[in-house]
PDB file of C-alpha atoms in Angstrom:
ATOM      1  CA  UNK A   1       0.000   0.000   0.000  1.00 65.00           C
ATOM      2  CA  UNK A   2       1.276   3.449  -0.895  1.00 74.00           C
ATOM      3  CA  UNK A   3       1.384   6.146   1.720  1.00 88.00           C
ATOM      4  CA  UNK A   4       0.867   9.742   0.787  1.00 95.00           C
ATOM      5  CA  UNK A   5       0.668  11.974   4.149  1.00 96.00           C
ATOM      6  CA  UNK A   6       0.226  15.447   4.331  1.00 97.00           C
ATOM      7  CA  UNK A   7       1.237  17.829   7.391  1.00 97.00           C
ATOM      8  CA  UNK A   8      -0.092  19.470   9.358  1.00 97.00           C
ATOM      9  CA  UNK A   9      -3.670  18.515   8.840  1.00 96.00           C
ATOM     10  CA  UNK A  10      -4.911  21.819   9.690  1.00 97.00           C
ATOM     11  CA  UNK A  11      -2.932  25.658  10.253  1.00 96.00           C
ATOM     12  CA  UNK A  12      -3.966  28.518  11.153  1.00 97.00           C
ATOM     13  CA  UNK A  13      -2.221  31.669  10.756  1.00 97.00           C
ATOM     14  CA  UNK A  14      -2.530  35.538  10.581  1.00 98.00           C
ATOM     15  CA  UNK A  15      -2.756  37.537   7.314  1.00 98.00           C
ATOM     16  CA  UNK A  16       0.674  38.435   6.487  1.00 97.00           C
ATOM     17  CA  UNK A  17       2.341  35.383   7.362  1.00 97.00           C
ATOM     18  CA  UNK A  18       4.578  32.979   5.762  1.00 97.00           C
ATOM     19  CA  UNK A  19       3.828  29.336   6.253  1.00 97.00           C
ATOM     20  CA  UNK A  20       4.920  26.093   5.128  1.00 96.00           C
ATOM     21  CA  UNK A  21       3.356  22.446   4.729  1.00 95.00           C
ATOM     22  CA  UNK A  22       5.083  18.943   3.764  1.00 98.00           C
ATOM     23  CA  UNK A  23       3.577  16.349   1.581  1.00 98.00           C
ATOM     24  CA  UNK A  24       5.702  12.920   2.199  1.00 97.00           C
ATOM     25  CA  UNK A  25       5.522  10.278  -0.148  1.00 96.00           C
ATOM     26  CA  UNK A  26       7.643   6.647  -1.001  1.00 92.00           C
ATOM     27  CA  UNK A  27      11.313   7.514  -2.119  1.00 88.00           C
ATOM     28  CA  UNK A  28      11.206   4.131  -4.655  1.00 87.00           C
ATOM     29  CA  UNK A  29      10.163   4.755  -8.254  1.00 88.00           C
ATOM     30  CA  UNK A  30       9.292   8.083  -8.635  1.00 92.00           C
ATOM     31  CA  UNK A  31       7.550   9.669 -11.458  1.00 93.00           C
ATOM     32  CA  UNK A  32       5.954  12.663 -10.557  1.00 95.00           C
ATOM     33  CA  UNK A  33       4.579  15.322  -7.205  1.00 97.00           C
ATOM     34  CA  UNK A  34       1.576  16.974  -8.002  1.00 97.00           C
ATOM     35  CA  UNK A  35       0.306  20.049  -5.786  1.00 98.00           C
ATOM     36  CA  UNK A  36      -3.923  21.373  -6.003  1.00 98.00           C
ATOM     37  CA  UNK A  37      -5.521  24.167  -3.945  1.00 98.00           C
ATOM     38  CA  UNK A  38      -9.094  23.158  -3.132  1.00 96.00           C
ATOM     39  CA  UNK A  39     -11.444  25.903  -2.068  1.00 95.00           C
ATOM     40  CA  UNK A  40     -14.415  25.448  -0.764  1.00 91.00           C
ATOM     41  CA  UNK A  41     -17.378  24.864  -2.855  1.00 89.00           C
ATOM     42  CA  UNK A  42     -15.012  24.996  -5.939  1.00 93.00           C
ATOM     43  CA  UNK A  43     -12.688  22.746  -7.940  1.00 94.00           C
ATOM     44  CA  UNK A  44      -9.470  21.496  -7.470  1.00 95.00           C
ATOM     45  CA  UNK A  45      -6.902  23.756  -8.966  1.00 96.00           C
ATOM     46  CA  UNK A  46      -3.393  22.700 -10.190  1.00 96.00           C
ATOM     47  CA  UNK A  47      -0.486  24.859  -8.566  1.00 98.00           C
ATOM     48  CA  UNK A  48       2.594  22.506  -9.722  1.00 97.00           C
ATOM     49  CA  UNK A  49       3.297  19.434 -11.311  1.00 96.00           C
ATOM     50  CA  UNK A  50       7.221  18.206 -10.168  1.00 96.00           C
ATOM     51  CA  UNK A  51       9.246  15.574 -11.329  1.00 94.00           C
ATOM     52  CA  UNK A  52      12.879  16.022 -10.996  1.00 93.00           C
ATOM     53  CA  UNK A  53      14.476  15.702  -7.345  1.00 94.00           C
ATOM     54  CA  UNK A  54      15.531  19.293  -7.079  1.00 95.00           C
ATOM     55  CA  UNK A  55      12.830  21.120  -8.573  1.00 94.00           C
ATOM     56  CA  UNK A  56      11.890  23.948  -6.864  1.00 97.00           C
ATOM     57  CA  UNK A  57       8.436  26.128  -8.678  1.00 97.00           C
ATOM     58  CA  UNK A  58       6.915  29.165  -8.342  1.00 97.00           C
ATOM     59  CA  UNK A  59       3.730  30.435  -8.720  1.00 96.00           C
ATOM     60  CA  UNK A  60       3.084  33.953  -7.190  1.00 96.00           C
ATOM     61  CA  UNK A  61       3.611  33.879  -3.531  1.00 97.00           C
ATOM     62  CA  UNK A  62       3.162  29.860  -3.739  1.00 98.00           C
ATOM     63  CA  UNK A  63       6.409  27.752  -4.072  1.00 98.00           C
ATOM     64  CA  UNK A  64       7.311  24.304  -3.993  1.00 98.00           C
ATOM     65  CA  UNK A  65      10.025  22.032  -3.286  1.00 98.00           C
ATOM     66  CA  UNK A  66      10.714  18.498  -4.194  1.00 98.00           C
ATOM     67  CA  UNK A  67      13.296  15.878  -3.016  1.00 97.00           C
ATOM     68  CA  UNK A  68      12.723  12.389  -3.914  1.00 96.00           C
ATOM     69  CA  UNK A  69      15.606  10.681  -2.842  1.00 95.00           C
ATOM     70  CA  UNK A  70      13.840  11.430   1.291  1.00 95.00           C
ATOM     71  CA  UNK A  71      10.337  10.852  -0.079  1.00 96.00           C
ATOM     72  CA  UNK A  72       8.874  14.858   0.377  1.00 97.00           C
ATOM     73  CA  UNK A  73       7.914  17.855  -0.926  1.00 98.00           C
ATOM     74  CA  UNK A  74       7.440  21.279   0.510  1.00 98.00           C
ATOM     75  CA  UNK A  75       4.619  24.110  -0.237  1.00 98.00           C
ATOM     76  CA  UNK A  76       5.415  27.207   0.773  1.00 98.00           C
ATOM     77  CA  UNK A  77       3.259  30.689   0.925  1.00 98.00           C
ATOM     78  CA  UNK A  78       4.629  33.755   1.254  1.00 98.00           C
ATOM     79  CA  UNK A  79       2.829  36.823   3.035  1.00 97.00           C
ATOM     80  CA  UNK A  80      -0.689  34.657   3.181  1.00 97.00           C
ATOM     81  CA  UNK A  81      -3.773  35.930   2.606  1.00 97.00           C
ATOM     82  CA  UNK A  82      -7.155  35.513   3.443  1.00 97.00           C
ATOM     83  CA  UNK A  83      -8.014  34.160  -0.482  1.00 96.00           C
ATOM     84  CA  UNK A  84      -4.844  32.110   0.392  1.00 97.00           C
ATOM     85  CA  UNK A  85      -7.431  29.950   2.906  1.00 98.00           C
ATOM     86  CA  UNK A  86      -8.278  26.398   0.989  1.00 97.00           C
ATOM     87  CA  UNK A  87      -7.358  22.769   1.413  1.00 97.00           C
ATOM     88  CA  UNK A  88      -3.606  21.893  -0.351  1.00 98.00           C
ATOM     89  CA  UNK A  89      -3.573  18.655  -1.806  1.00 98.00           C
ATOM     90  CA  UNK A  90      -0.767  16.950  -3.173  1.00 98.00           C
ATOM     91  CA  UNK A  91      -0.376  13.616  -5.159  1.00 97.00           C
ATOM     92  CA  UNK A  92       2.346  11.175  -5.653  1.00 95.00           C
ATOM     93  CA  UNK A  93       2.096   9.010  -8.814  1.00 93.00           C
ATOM     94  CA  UNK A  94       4.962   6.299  -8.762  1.00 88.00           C
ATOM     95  CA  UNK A  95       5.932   3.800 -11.308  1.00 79.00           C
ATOM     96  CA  UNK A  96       4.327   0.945  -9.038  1.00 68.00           C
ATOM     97  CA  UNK A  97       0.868   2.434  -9.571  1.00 73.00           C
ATOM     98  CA  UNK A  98      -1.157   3.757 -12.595  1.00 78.00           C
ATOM     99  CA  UNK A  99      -2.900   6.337 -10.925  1.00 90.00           C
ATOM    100  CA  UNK A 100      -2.431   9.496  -8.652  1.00 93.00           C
ATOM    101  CA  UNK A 101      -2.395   8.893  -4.898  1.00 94.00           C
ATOM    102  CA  UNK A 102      -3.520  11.871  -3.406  1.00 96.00           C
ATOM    103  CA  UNK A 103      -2.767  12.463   0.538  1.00 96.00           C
ATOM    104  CA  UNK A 104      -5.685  13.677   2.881  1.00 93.00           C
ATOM    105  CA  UNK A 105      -4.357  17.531   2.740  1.00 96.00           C
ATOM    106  CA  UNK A 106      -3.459  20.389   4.893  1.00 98.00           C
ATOM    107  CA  UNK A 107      -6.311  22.711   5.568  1.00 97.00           C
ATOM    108  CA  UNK A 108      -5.139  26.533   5.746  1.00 98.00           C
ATOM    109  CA  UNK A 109      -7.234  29.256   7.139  1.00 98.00           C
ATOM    110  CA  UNK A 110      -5.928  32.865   7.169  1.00 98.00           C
ATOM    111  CA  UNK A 111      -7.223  34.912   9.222  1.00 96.00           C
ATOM    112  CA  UNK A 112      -7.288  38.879   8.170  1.00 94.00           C
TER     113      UNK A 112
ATOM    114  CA  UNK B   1     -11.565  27.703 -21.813  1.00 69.00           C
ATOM    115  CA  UNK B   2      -9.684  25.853 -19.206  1.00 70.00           C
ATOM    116  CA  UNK B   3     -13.288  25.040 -17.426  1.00 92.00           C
ATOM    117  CA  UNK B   4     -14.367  20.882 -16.551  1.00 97.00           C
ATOM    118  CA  UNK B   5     -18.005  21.391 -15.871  1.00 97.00           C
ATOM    119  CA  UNK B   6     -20.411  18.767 -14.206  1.00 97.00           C
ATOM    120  CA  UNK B   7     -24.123  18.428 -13.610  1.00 97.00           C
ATOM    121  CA  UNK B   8     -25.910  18.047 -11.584  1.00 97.00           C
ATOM    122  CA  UNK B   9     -24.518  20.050  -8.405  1.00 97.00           C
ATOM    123  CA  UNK B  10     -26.437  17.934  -6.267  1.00 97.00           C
ATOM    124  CA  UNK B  11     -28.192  14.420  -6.517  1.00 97.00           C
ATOM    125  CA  UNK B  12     -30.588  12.715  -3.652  1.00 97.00           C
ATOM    126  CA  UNK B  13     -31.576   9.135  -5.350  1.00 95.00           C
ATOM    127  CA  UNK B  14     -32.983   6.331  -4.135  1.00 92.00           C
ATOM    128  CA  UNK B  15     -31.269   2.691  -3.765  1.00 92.00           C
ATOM    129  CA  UNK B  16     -33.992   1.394  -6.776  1.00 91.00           C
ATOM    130  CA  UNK B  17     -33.230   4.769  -8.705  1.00 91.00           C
ATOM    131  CA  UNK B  18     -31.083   4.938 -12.251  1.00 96.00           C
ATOM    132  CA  UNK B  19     -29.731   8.246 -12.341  1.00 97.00           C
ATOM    133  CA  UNK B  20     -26.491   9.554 -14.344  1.00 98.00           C
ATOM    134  CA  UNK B  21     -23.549  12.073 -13.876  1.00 98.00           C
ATOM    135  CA  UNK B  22     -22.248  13.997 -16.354  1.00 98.00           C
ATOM    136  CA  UNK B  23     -19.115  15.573 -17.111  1.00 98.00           C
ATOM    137  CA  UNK B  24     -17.712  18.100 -19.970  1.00 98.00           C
ATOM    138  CA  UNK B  25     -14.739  19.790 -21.287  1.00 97.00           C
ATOM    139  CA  UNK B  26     -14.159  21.745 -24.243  1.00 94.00           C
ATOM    140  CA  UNK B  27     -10.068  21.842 -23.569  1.00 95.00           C
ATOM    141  CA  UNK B  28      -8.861  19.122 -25.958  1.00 95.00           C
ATOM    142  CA  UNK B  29      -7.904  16.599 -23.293  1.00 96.00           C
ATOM    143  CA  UNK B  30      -7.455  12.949 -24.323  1.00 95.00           C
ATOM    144  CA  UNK B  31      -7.889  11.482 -20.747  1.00 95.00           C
ATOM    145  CA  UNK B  32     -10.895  11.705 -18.444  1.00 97.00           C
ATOM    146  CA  UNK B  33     -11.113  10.444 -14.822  1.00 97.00           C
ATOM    147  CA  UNK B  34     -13.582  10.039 -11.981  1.00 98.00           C
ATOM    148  CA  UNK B  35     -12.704  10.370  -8.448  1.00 98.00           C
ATOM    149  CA  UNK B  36     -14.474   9.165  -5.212  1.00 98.00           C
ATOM    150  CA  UNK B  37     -14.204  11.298  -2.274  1.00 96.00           C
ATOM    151  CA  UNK B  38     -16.130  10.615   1.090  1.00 96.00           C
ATOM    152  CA  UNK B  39     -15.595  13.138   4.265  1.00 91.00           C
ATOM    153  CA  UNK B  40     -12.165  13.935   5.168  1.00 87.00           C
ATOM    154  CA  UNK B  41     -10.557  11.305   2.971  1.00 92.00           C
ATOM    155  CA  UNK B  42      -8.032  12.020   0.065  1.00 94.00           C
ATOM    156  CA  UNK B  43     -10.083  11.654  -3.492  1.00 95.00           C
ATOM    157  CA  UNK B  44      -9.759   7.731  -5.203  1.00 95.00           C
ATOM    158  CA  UNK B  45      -9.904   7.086  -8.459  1.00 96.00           C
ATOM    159  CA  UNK B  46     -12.601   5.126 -10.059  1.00 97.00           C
ATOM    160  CA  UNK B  47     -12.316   5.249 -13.714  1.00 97.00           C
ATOM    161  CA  UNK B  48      -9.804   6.207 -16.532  1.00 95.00           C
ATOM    162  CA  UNK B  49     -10.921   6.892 -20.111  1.00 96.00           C
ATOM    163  CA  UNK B  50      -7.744   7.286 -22.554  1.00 94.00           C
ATOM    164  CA  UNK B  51      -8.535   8.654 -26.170  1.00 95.00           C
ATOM    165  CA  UNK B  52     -12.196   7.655 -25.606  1.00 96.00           C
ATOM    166  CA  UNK B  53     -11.351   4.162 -24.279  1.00 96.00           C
ATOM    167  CA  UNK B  54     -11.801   2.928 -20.788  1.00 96.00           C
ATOM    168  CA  UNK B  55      -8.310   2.297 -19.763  1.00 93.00           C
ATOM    169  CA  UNK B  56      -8.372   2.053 -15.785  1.00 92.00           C
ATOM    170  CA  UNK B  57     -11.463   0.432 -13.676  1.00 94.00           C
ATOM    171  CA  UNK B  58      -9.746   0.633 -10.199  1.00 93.00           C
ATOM    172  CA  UNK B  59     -12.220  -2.452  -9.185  1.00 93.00           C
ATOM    173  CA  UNK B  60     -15.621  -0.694  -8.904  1.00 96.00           C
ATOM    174  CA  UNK B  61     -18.702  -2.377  -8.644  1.00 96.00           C
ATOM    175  CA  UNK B  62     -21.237  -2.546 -11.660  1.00 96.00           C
ATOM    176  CA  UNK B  63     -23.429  -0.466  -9.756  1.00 97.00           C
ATOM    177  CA  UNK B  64     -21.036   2.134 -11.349  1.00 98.00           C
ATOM    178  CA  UNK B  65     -21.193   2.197 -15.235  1.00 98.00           C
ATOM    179  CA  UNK B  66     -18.593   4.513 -17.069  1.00 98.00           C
ATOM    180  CA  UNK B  67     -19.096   6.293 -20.673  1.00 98.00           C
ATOM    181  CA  UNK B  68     -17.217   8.184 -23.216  1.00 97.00           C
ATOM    182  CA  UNK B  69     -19.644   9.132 -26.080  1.00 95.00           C
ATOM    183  CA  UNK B  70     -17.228  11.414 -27.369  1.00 94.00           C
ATOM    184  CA  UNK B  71     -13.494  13.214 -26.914  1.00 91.00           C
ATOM    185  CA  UNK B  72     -15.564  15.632 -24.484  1.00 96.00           C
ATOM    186  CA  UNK B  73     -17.981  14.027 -22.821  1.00 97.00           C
ATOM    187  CA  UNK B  74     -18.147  11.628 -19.898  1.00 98.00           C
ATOM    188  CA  UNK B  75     -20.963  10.287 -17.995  1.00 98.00           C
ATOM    189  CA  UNK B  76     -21.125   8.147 -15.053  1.00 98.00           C
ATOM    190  CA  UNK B  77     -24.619   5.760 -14.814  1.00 98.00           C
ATOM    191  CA  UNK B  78     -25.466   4.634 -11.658  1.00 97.00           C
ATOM    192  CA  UNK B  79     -28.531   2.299 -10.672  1.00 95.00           C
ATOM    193  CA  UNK B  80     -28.738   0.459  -7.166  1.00 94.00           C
ATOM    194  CA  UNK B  81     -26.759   2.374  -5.453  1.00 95.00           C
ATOM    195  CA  UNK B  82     -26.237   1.764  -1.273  1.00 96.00           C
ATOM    196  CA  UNK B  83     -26.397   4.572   0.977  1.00 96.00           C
ATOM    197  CA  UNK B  84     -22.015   4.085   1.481  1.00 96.00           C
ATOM    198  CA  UNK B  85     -22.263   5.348  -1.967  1.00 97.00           C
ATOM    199  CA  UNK B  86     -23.117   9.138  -0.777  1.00 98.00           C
ATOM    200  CA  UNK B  87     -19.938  10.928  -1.447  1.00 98.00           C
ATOM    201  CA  UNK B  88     -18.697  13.754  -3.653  1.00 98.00           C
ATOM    202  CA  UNK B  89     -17.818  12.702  -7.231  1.00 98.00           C
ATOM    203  CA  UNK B  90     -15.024  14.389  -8.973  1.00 98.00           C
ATOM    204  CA  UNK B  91     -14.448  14.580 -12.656  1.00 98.00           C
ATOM    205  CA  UNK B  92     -11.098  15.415 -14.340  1.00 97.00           C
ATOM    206  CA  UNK B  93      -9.650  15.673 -17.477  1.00 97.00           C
ATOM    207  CA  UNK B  94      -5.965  16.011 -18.535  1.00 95.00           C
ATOM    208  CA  UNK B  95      -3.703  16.396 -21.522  1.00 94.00           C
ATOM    209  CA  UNK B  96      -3.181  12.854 -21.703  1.00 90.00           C
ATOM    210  CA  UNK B  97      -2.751  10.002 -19.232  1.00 86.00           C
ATOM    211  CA  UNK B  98       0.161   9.449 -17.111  1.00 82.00           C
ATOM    212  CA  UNK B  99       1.189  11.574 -13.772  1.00 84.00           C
ATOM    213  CA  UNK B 100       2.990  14.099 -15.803  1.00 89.00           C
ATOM    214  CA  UNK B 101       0.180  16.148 -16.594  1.00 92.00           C
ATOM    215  CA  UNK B 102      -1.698  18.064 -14.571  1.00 95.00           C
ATOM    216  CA  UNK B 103      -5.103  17.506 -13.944  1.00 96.00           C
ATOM    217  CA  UNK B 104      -8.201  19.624 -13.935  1.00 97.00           C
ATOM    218  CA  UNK B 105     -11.538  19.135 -11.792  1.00 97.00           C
ATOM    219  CA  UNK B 106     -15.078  20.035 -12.273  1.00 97.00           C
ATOM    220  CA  UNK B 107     -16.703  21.351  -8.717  1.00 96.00           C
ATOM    221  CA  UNK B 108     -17.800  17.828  -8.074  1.00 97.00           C
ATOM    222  CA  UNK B 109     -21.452  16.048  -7.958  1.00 98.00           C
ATOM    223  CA  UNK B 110     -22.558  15.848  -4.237  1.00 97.00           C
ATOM    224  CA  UNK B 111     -24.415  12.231  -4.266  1.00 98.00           C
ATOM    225  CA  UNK B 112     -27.063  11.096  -0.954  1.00 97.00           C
ATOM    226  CA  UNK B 113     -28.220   7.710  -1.571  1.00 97.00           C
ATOM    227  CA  UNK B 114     -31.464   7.169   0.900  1.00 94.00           C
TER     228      UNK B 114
END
């Protein structure tokens, strides 16, 4: 079974702050890190797809990390804000499965 | 128009009820997925269509029939359904299959079986 875990599972900070989350995932056969923002009552939104061990990507005041030779990947937000509050979801697709695994999430509220 | 849409928001069926989902996108993608996702647990697949073609069926019971009528299209049929059905149901669509391409979600069908 394939373990995708997310942390922490929920975080609550002040608007303004910078905050970070970790996605772990199995360090064997990697093919690809995927990162979604989930707001409420909307869709799932793609921030980054990553694949090499290395890659870091930006997007805004979003950025992302990825090591898979330790099996994790962090998301970072810069200077959060209020329409920063959603669920982040990542997903680990290895070349043992054919399918995205996606781990529970971390739940962000900002606060203004 | 980078938009998956889905209808209906919101579905309440019965356990004899036949009812359908449907899913559209207008982007060019040449894979199509639906997703499971109960309360506080991580979406699972449930169904892969590849250039039209049903390529992944992560063991789902009949009660759950996928189609692909077309390149933009996808339903999901559903008849006899138990209540541990209820759950949201995601639909996605992507470039093509494989984990290097992103994916992108409609808003989800919220489904109560009574």
């Amino acid at each position: 079974i394939l373990n995708v875990e997310q942390s922490p599972q929920s975080l609550h900070v002040q608007e303004g702050d910078s905050t970070n989350f970790t996605c772990s995932f199995p360090s064997s056969n990697f093919y690809a890190l995927h990162w979604y923002r989930w707001e409420t009552a909307k869709s799932p939104e793609a921030l980054f797809v990553m694949t090499l061990n290395g890659d870091e990507k930006k997007k805004g005041r979003i950025s992302a990390t990825l090591n898979t030779k330790e099996g994790y990947s962090y998301l970072y937000i810069k200077g959060s804000q209020p329409e920063d509050s959603a669920t982040y979801l990542c997903a680990f697709k290895g070349g043992a499965t054919n399918k995205l695994i996606f781990g529970t999430g971390t739940l962000l509220a900002v606060q203004p | 128009d980078t938009e998956v849409t889905q209808t209906p928001k919101h579905l309440v069926m019965g356990m004899t009820n036949k009812k359908s989902l449907k899913c559209e996108q207008h982007m060019g993608h040449r894979a199509m997925y639906w997703y499971k996702q109960k309360a506080k647990k991580p979406p699972e697949l449930m169904f892969v269509y590849s250039y039209e073609k049903l390529s992944i069926n992560e063991s789902v019971p009949s009660r759950f029939s996928p189609e692909c009528p077309n390149s933009s299209l996808l339903n999901l049929h559903l008849h006899a359904l138990q209540p541990e059905d209820s759950a949201l149901y995601l639909c996605a669509s992507s470039q093509a299959r494989g984990g290097y391409y992103e994916q992108y979600f409609g808003p989800g069908t919220r489904l109560t079986v009574t």
